[in-house]
mmCIF file of C-alpha atoms in Angstrom:
data_model
loop_
_atom_site.group_PDB
_atom_site.id
_atom_site.type_symbol
_atom_site.label_atom_id
_atom_site.label_comp_id
_atom_site.label_asym_id
_atom_site.label_seq_id
_atom_site.Cartn_x
_atom_site.Cartn_y
_atom_site.Cartn_z
ATOM 1 C CA MET A 1455 -143.411 -71.997 -160.463
ATOM 2 C CA GLU A 1456 -144.706 -73.618 -163.680
ATOM 3 C CA ASP A 1457 -147.827 -71.438 -163.563
ATOM 4 C CA LEU A 1458 -145.620 -68.366 -163.253
ATOM 5 C CA LYS A 1459 -143.580 -69.469 -166.280
ATOM 6 C CA GLU A 1460 -146.686 -69.970 -168.395
ATOM 7 C CA THR A 1461 -147.975 -66.573 -167.285
ATOM 8 C CA LEU A 1462 -144.626 -64.997 -168.176
ATOM 9 C CA LYS A 1463 -144.712 -66.531 -171.650
ATOM 10 C CA ALA A 1464 -148.146 -65.046 -172.289
ATOM 11 C CA GLU A 1465 -147.041 -61.687 -170.903
ATOM 12 C CA VAL A 1466 -143.877 -61.642 -173.038
ATOM 13 C CA ILE A 1467 -145.891 -62.446 -176.156
ATOM 14 C CA GLU A 1468 -148.468 -59.761 -175.442
ATOM 15 C CA THR A 1469 -146.015 -57.091 -174.303
ATOM 16 C CA LEU A 1470 -143.650 -57.573 -177.241
ATOM 17 C CA ASN A 1471 -146.376 -58.048 -179.906
ATOM 18 C CA LEU A 1472 -144.994 -61.450 -180.891
ATOM 19 C CA GLU A 1473 -147.678 -62.199 -183.415
ATOM 20 C CA ASP A 1474 -148.172 -65.808 -184.476
ATOM 21 C CA ILE A 1475 -146.262 -67.053 -181.444
ATOM 22 C CA THR A 1476 -148.051 -68.981 -178.707
ATOM 23 C CA PRO A 1477 -146.788 -69.853 -175.212
ATOM 24 C CA SER A 1478 -146.146 -73.414 -176.359
ATOM 25 C CA ASP A 1479 -143.664 -72.064 -178.928
ATOM 26 C CA ILE A 1480 -141.440 -70.703 -176.152
ATOM 27 C CA GLN A 1481 -139.533 -73.268 -174.123
ATOM 28 C CA ASN A 1482 -138.635 -72.386 -170.555
ATOM 29 C CA ASP A 1483 -134.950 -72.349 -171.481
ATOM 30 C CA THR A 1484 -135.269 -70.643 -174.885
ATOM 31 C CA ILE A 1485 -132.698 -67.855 -175.074
ATOM 32 C CA LEU A 1486 -134.968 -64.822 -175.277
ATOM 33 C CA PHE A 1487 -132.446 -62.588 -177.046
ATOM 34 C CA GLY A 1488 -131.204 -65.278 -179.402
ATOM 35 C CA GLU A 1489 -132.151 -65.811 -183.023
ATOM 36 C CA GLU A 1490 -135.390 -67.640 -182.412
ATOM 37 C CA LEU A 1491 -137.530 -64.766 -181.173
ATOM 38 C CA GLY A 1492 -135.673 -61.903 -182.866
ATOM 39 C CA LEU A 1493 -135.899 -59.560 -179.871
ATOM 40 C CA ASP A 1494 -134.037 -56.264 -179.831
ATOM 41 C CA SER A 1495 -132.965 -53.577 -177.361
ATOM 42 C CA ILE A 1496 -136.396 -51.940 -177.305
ATOM 43 C CA ASP A 1497 -137.876 -55.301 -176.332
ATOM 44 C CA ALA A 1498 -135.370 -55.458 -173.471
ATOM 45 C CA LEU A 1499 -136.635 -52.101 -172.210
ATOM 46 C CA GLU A 1500 -140.213 -53.330 -172.511
ATOM 47 C CA LEU A 1501 -139.403 -56.367 -170.377
ATOM 48 C CA ILE A 1502 -137.893 -54.102 -167.732
ATOM 49 C CA VAL A 1503 -141.139 -52.099 -167.703
ATOM 50 C CA LEU A 1504 -143.141 -55.348 -167.569
ATOM 51 C CA LEU A 1505 -141.321 -56.496 -164.418
ATOM 52 C CA GLU A 1506 -141.881 -53.155 -162.766
ATOM 53 C CA ARG A 1507 -145.515 -52.801 -163.792
ATOM 54 C CA LYS A 1508 -146.713 -56.349 -163.110
ATOM 55 C CA TYR A 1509 -144.352 -57.536 -160.369
ATOM 56 C CA ASP A 1510 -143.168 -54.300 -158.780
ATOM 57 C CA LEU A 1511 -139.546 -55.331 -159.373
ATOM 58 C CA VAL A 1512 -136.722 -53.095 -160.511
ATOM 59 C CA ILE A 1513 -133.661 -54.263 -162.417
ATOM 60 C CA ALA A 1514 -130.640 -52.809 -160.639
ATOM 61 C CA ASN A 1515 -128.265 -52.518 -163.582
ATOM 62 C CA ALA A 1516 -127.503 -53.761 -167.096
ATOM 63 C CA GLU A 1517 -125.580 -56.781 -165.849
ATOM 64 C CA GLU A 1518 -128.483 -57.933 -163.740
ATOM 65 C CA GLY A 1519 -130.797 -57.373 -166.716
ATOM 66 C CA LYS A 1520 -128.675 -59.618 -168.950
ATOM 67 C CA THR A 1521 -128.935 -62.423 -166.378
ATOM 68 C CA VAL A 1522 -132.610 -61.988 -165.570
ATOM 69 C CA PHE A 1523 -133.750 -61.864 -169.199
ATOM 70 C CA THR A 1524 -131.752 -64.851 -170.410
ATOM 71 C CA SER A 1525 -134.839 -67.079 -170.496
ATOM 72 C CA ILE A 1526 -138.273 -67.617 -169.003
ATOM 73 C CA ASP A 1527 -136.559 -69.796 -166.374
ATOM 74 C CA THR A 1528 -134.287 -66.971 -165.245
ATOM 75 C CA MET A 1529 -137.119 -64.432 -165.235
ATOM 76 C CA ALA A 1530 -139.222 -66.748 -163.053
ATOM 77 C CA ASP A 1531 -136.251 -67.440 -160.739
ATOM 78 C CA PHE A 1532 -135.728 -63.708 -160.297
ATOM 79 C CA ILE A 1533 -139.385 -63.060 -159.489
ATOM 80 C CA GLU A 1534 -139.513 -65.954 -157.019
ATOM 81 C CA SER A 1535 -136.279 -64.892 -155.342
ATOM 82 C CA LYS A 1536 -137.687 -61.443 -154.668
ATOM 83 C CA LYS A 1537 -140.786 -62.882 -153.048
ATOM 84 C CA ALA A 1538 -138.746 -64.542 -150.306
ATOM 85 C CA MET B 1058 -137.594 -38.681 -214.656
ATOM 86 C CA LYS B 1059 -139.948 -41.601 -215.234
ATOM 87 C CA GLU B 1060 -142.871 -42.878 -213.234
ATOM 88 C CA LEU B 1061 -142.063 -46.578 -212.892
ATOM 89 C CA SER B 1062 -144.938 -47.671 -210.679
ATOM 90 C CA HIS B 1063 -147.867 -46.125 -208.823
ATOM 91 C CA ILE B 1064 -150.163 -47.380 -206.118
ATOM 92 C CA THR B 1065 -153.040 -46.101 -204.023
ATOM 93 C CA LEU B 1066 -154.424 -47.758 -200.934
ATOM 94 C CA SER B 1067 -157.742 -46.766 -199.450
ATOM 95 C CA LYS B 1068 -160.438 -48.299 -197.308
ATOM 96 C CA ASN B 1069 -161.707 -50.991 -199.629
ATOM 97 C CA GLU B 1070 -159.236 -51.203 -202.487
ATOM 98 C CA ILE B 1071 -155.716 -51.209 -203.771
ATOM 99 C CA VAL B 1072 -155.105 -49.725 -207.211
ATOM 100 C CA LYS B 1073 -151.710 -50.505 -208.656
ATOM 101 C CA ASN B 1074 -150.805 -49.227 -212.110
ATOM 102 C CA GLY B 1075 -154.489 -49.143 -213.032
ATOM 103 C CA GLU B 1076 -155.398 -52.580 -211.671
ATOM 104 C CA THR B 1077 -157.827 -52.752 -208.768
ATOM 105 C CA THR B 1078 -157.811 -55.308 -205.967
ATOM 106 C CA ALA B 1079 -160.545 -55.303 -203.363
ATOM 107 C CA LEU B 1080 -159.760 -55.120 -199.672
ATOM 108 C CA PRO B 1081 -161.991 -56.570 -196.970
ATOM 109 C CA ASP B 1082 -163.809 -54.436 -194.423
ATOM 110 C CA GLY B 1083 -162.304 -54.174 -190.985
ATOM 111 C CA THR B 1084 -160.199 -52.091 -188.665
ATOM 112 C CA PHE B 1085 -156.912 -50.766 -189.989
ATOM 113 C CA LYS B 1086 -155.102 -53.446 -187.968
ATOM 114 C CA GLU B 1087 -157.196 -56.187 -189.588
ATOM 115 C CA VAL B 1088 -156.798 -54.813 -193.099
ATOM 116 C CA ALA B 1089 -153.052 -54.374 -192.582
ATOM 117 C CA ARG B 1090 -152.757 -57.970 -191.389
ATOM 118 C CA HIS B 1091 -154.701 -59.128 -194.443
ATOM 119 C CA ILE B 1092 -152.350 -57.281 -196.801
ATOM 120 C CA TYR B 1093 -149.288 -58.579 -194.941
ATOM 121 C CA ASP B 1094 -150.555 -62.157 -195.284
ATOM 122 C CA GLN B 1095 -151.360 -61.638 -198.975
ATOM 123 C CA LEU B 1096 -147.815 -60.370 -199.576
ATOM 124 C CA GLY B 1097 -146.499 -63.701 -198.321
ATOM 125 C CA ILE B 1098 -143.487 -62.160 -196.597
ATOM 126 C CA SER B 1099 -141.951 -62.979 -193.246
ATOM 127 C CA TYR B 1100 -140.984 -59.816 -191.404
ATOM 128 C CA PRO B 1101 -141.746 -60.163 -187.675
ATOM 129 C CA LYS B 1102 -140.783 -56.547 -186.984
ATOM 130 C CA PHE B 1103 -143.946 -55.554 -188.868
ATOM 131 C CA PHE B 1104 -146.051 -56.462 -185.845
ATOM 132 C CA LYS B 1105 -144.160 -54.054 -183.617
ATOM 133 C CA MET B 1106 -144.692 -51.085 -185.927
ATOM 134 C CA ASP B 1107 -147.231 -48.372 -185.303
ATOM 135 C CA ALA B 1108 -150.032 -47.753 -187.817
ATOM 136 C CA PRO B 1109 -148.238 -45.190 -190.059
ATOM 137 C CA SER B 1110 -145.171 -47.412 -190.247
ATOM 138 C CA LYS B 1111 -147.316 -50.418 -191.142
ATOM 139 C CA LEU B 1112 -149.086 -48.420 -193.833
ATOM 140 C CA ALA B 1113 -145.815 -47.064 -195.250
ATOM 141 C CA PHE B 1114 -144.227 -50.519 -195.142
ATOM 142 C CA LEU B 1115 -147.149 -52.279 -196.817
ATOM 143 C CA THR B 1116 -147.695 -49.615 -199.470
ATOM 144 C CA SER B 1117 -143.987 -49.674 -200.362
ATOM 145 C CA GLU B 1118 -143.962 -53.467 -200.522
ATOM 146 C CA LEU B 1119 -147.004 -53.472 -202.809
ATOM 147 C CA LEU B 1120 -145.498 -50.691 -204.952
ATOM 148 C CA ILE B 1121 -142.346 -52.612 -205.791
ATOM 149 C CA LYS B 1122 -143.754 -56.127 -205.684
ATOM 150 C CA GLU B 1123 -142.854 -58.133 -208.786
ATOM 151 C CA SER B 1124 -140.840 -55.176 -210.052
ATOM 152 C CA THR B 1125 -137.351 -55.510 -211.476
ATOM 153 C CA HIS B 1126 -136.404 -52.481 -209.388
ATOM 154 C CA SER B 1127 -137.187 -54.114 -206.052
ATOM 155 C CA GLN B 1128 -133.646 -55.464 -205.713
ATOM 156 C CA GLU B 1129 -132.022 -52.181 -206.690
ATOM 157 C CA LEU B 1130 -133.157 -49.874 -203.921
ATOM 158 C CA ALA B 1131 -130.153 -50.206 -201.633
ATOM 159 C CA GLY B 1132 -127.840 -47.246 -201.589
ATOM 160 C CA ALA B 1133 -127.262 -43.592 -200.934
ATOM 161 C CA ASP B 1134 -128.716 -42.599 -204.303
ATOM 162 C CA VAL B 1135 -132.241 -43.747 -203.486
ATOM 163 C CA GLY B 1136 -134.591 -41.437 -201.607
ATOM 164 C CA LEU B 1137 -137.907 -41.414 -199.803
ATOM 165 C CA LEU B 1138 -140.306 -38.502 -199.670
ATOM 166 C CA PHE B 1139 -143.501 -39.077 -197.685
ATOM 167 C CA ALA B 1140 -146.131 -36.457 -196.924
ATOM 168 C CA THR B 1141 -148.655 -36.860 -194.140
ATOM 169 C CA LYS B 1142 -151.292 -34.913 -192.222
ATOM 170 C CA SER B 1143 -151.807 -37.077 -189.151
ATOM 171 C CA GLY B 1144 -148.161 -38.097 -188.792
ATOM 172 C CA CYS B 1145 -147.658 -40.161 -185.664
ATOM 173 C CA MET B 1146 -150.655 -38.720 -183.812
ATOM 174 C CA GLN B 1147 -151.920 -42.164 -182.786
ATOM 175 C CA SER B 1148 -148.610 -43.027 -181.156
ATOM 176 C CA ASP B 1149 -148.417 -39.592 -179.566
ATOM 177 C CA ILE B 1150 -151.835 -40.136 -177.952
ATOM 178 C CA LYS B 1151 -150.961 -43.667 -176.856
ATOM 179 C CA HIS B 1152 -147.696 -42.433 -175.351
ATOM 180 C CA TYR B 1153 -149.459 -39.575 -173.559
ATOM 181 C CA GLU B 1154 -152.036 -41.971 -172.086
ATOM 182 C CA SER B 1155 -149.219 -44.120 -170.694
ATOM 183 C CA TYR B 1156 -147.805 -41.366 -168.486
ATOM 184 C CA VAL B 1157 -150.606 -38.924 -167.793
ATOM 185 C CA ASP B 1158 -151.866 -40.840 -164.762
ATOM 186 C CA ASP B 1159 -149.445 -40.466 -161.866
ATOM 187 C CA ASP B 1160 -150.826 -43.638 -160.287
ATOM 188 C CA ASN B 1161 -150.262 -45.689 -163.418
ATOM 189 C CA PHE B 1162 -147.086 -44.164 -164.828
ATOM 190 C CA PHE B 1163 -145.599 -46.721 -167.233
ATOM 191 C CA PRO B 1164 -144.440 -45.139 -170.495
ATOM 192 C CA SER B 1165 -143.729 -47.822 -173.083
ATOM 193 C CA PRO B 1166 -140.387 -47.690 -174.921
ATOM 194 C CA ALA B 1167 -141.929 -49.558 -177.860
ATOM 195 C CA VAL B 1168 -144.572 -46.836 -178.246
ATOM 196 C CA PHE B 1169 -142.187 -43.970 -177.576
ATOM 197 C CA VAL B 1170 -139.863 -44.908 -180.449
ATOM 198 C CA TYR B 1171 -142.724 -44.260 -182.891
ATOM 199 C CA THR B 1172 -143.514 -40.753 -181.616
ATOM 200 C CA LEU B 1173 -141.894 -39.057 -184.597
ATOM 201 C CA PRO B 1174 -143.665 -38.928 -187.964
ATOM 202 C CA ASN B 1175 -140.516 -39.734 -189.915
ATOM 203 C CA ILE B 1176 -140.027 -43.109 -188.253
ATOM 204 C CA MET B 1177 -142.268 -44.630 -190.931
ATOM 205 C CA LEU B 1178 -139.607 -43.686 -193.489
ATOM 206 C CA GLY B 1179 -136.971 -45.310 -191.304
ATOM 207 C CA GLU B 1180 -138.835 -48.611 -191.387
ATOM 208 C CA VAL B 1181 -138.886 -48.583 -195.195
ATOM 209 C CA CYS B 1182 -135.206 -47.578 -195.297
ATOM 210 C CA ILE B 1183 -134.268 -50.480 -193.021
ATOM 211 C CA ARG B 1184 -136.253 -52.930 -195.105
ATOM 212 C CA HIS B 1185 -134.653 -51.928 -198.422
ATOM 213 C CA LYS B 1186 -131.317 -50.530 -197.201
ATOM 214 C CA ILE B 1187 -132.159 -47.094 -198.572
ATOM 215 C CA GLN B 1188 -129.525 -44.596 -197.472
ATOM 216 C CA GLY B 1189 -130.374 -41.463 -199.447
ATOM 217 C CA GLU B 1190 -132.573 -38.560 -198.474
ATOM 218 C CA ALA B 1191 -135.557 -39.556 -196.358
ATOM 219 C CA THR B 1192 -137.862 -36.617 -195.796
ATOM 220 C CA CYS B 1193 -141.220 -36.438 -194.062
ATOM 221 C CA LEU B 1194 -143.420 -33.493 -195.010
ATOM 222 C CA MET B 1195 -146.378 -32.397 -192.907
ATOM 223 C CA MET B 1196 -149.287 -31.208 -195.068
ATOM 224 C CA ASP B 1197 -152.999 -30.592 -194.635
ATOM 225 C CA LYS B 1198 -153.667 -32.001 -198.098
ATOM 226 C CA PHE B 1199 -151.400 -33.885 -200.437
ATOM 227 C CA ASP B 1200 -149.508 -31.414 -202.632
ATOM 228 C CA GLU B 1201 -148.709 -33.721 -205.500
ATOM 229 C CA LYS B 1202 -147.018 -30.978 -207.548
ATOM 230 C CA MET B 1203 -144.583 -30.112 -204.805
ATOM 231 C CA VAL B 1204 -143.700 -33.736 -204.108
ATOM 232 C CA PHE B 1205 -143.265 -34.404 -207.825
ATOM 233 C CA LYS B 1206 -140.921 -31.387 -208.139
ATOM 234 C CA TYR B 1207 -138.885 -32.499 -205.106
ATOM 235 C CA SER B 1208 -138.566 -36.017 -206.518
ATOM 236 C CA SER B 1209 -137.583 -34.612 -209.880
ATOM 237 C CA ASP B 1210 -134.821 -32.568 -208.241
ATOM 238 C CA LEU B 1211 -133.466 -35.636 -206.481
ATOM 239 C CA ILE B 1212 -133.362 -37.636 -209.684
ATOM 240 C CA ASN B 1213 -132.358 -35.016 -212.218
ATOM 241 C CA ARG B 1214 -130.136 -32.719 -210.165
ATOM 242 C CA GLU B 1215 -128.838 -34.967 -207.393
ATOM 243 C CA ASN B 1216 -128.513 -37.947 -209.719
ATOM 244 C CA TYR B 1217 -130.601 -40.296 -207.584
ATOM 245 C CA ARG B 1218 -131.481 -43.594 -209.252
ATOM 246 C CA TYR B 1219 -134.871 -43.871 -207.577
ATOM 247 C CA CYS B 1220 -137.225 -41.927 -205.372
ATOM 248 C CA ILE B 1221 -140.307 -43.343 -203.668
ATOM 249 C CA ALA B 1222 -142.652 -40.456 -202.989
ATOM 250 C CA GLY B 1223 -146.217 -39.872 -201.955
ATOM 251 C CA TRP B 1224 -148.751 -39.709 -199.172
ATOM 252 C CA ILE B 1225 -149.097 -41.889 -196.078
ATOM 253 C CA ASP B 1226 -151.850 -41.037 -193.618
ATOM 254 C CA VAL B 1227 -153.662 -43.018 -190.968
ATOM 255 C CA LEU B 1228 -155.557 -41.980 -187.872
ATOM 256 C CA ASN B 1229 -157.601 -44.535 -185.964
ATOM 257 C CA ASP B 1230 -159.188 -46.603 -188.749
ATOM 258 C CA GLN B 1231 -159.165 -43.944 -191.470
ATOM 259 C CA PHE B 1232 -156.266 -44.462 -193.819
ATOM 260 C CA SER B 1233 -155.106 -43.428 -197.253
ATOM 261 C CA ALA B 1234 -151.841 -43.929 -199.067
ATOM 262 C CA GLN B 1235 -150.446 -43.297 -202.483
ATOM 263 C CA LEU B 1236 -146.870 -43.869 -203.548
ATOM 264 C CA THR B 1237 -144.991 -43.536 -206.808
ATOM 265 C CA LEU B 1238 -141.674 -45.104 -207.695
ATOM 266 C CA PHE B 1239 -139.759 -42.569 -209.756
ATOM 267 C CA GLY B 1240 -136.609 -43.440 -211.687
ATOM 268 C CA LYS B 1241 -134.390 -42.240 -214.473
#
């Protein structure tokens, strides 16, 4: 699970063009759409595409999206739960 | 109408109000990053912009840097008038490549939002809270006379306080920009 979280951090940084941010700057429980990373609605759409492209997972609705994209922890939990 | 400031940006130099500053060699992305760092600003959204938006943003920032007018651009009586030949062609191509393959169909929202040539004006408007006319003109070559006349109309007839007008063009690593800050 920790490997997946580190991979997700790198993927989030690359996908969202978060220049000058490294995986070590993002804590597992950092609120992704809080003030720290400055993400916006387009970034949310990009993360949805990321999950579909890399993990073949589809977000069912906006409510599920809000939960899944809360943090790296919740993204990893979602991916793991779909593997079972 | 007065010309308050003028800048040109090309492959190896910036010329602002007659003063030349050299630019390093490199790809457009590298040169843009260099200019951004030299400006000493913190604007994370810059890194999400496409090439025309980066060029428009940087050229505007350089144009008004250390100017008394830089804090006075907010409002509905400030306009932007940018001409371009290549427009958003780079983003158009990138967007096309993301969906043309049926087996790898993943259009990117972050690319798609830049597939209009006038988005580069939007980025400058957001930065400086400009709410007046923001017009993007497609031209084969920069028609300075026409752009000057249009700016003059905005300032003299529409009573605009300022107009930033000029040329913003980038395709792959070929780029050129020139902007003028016009005022009363």
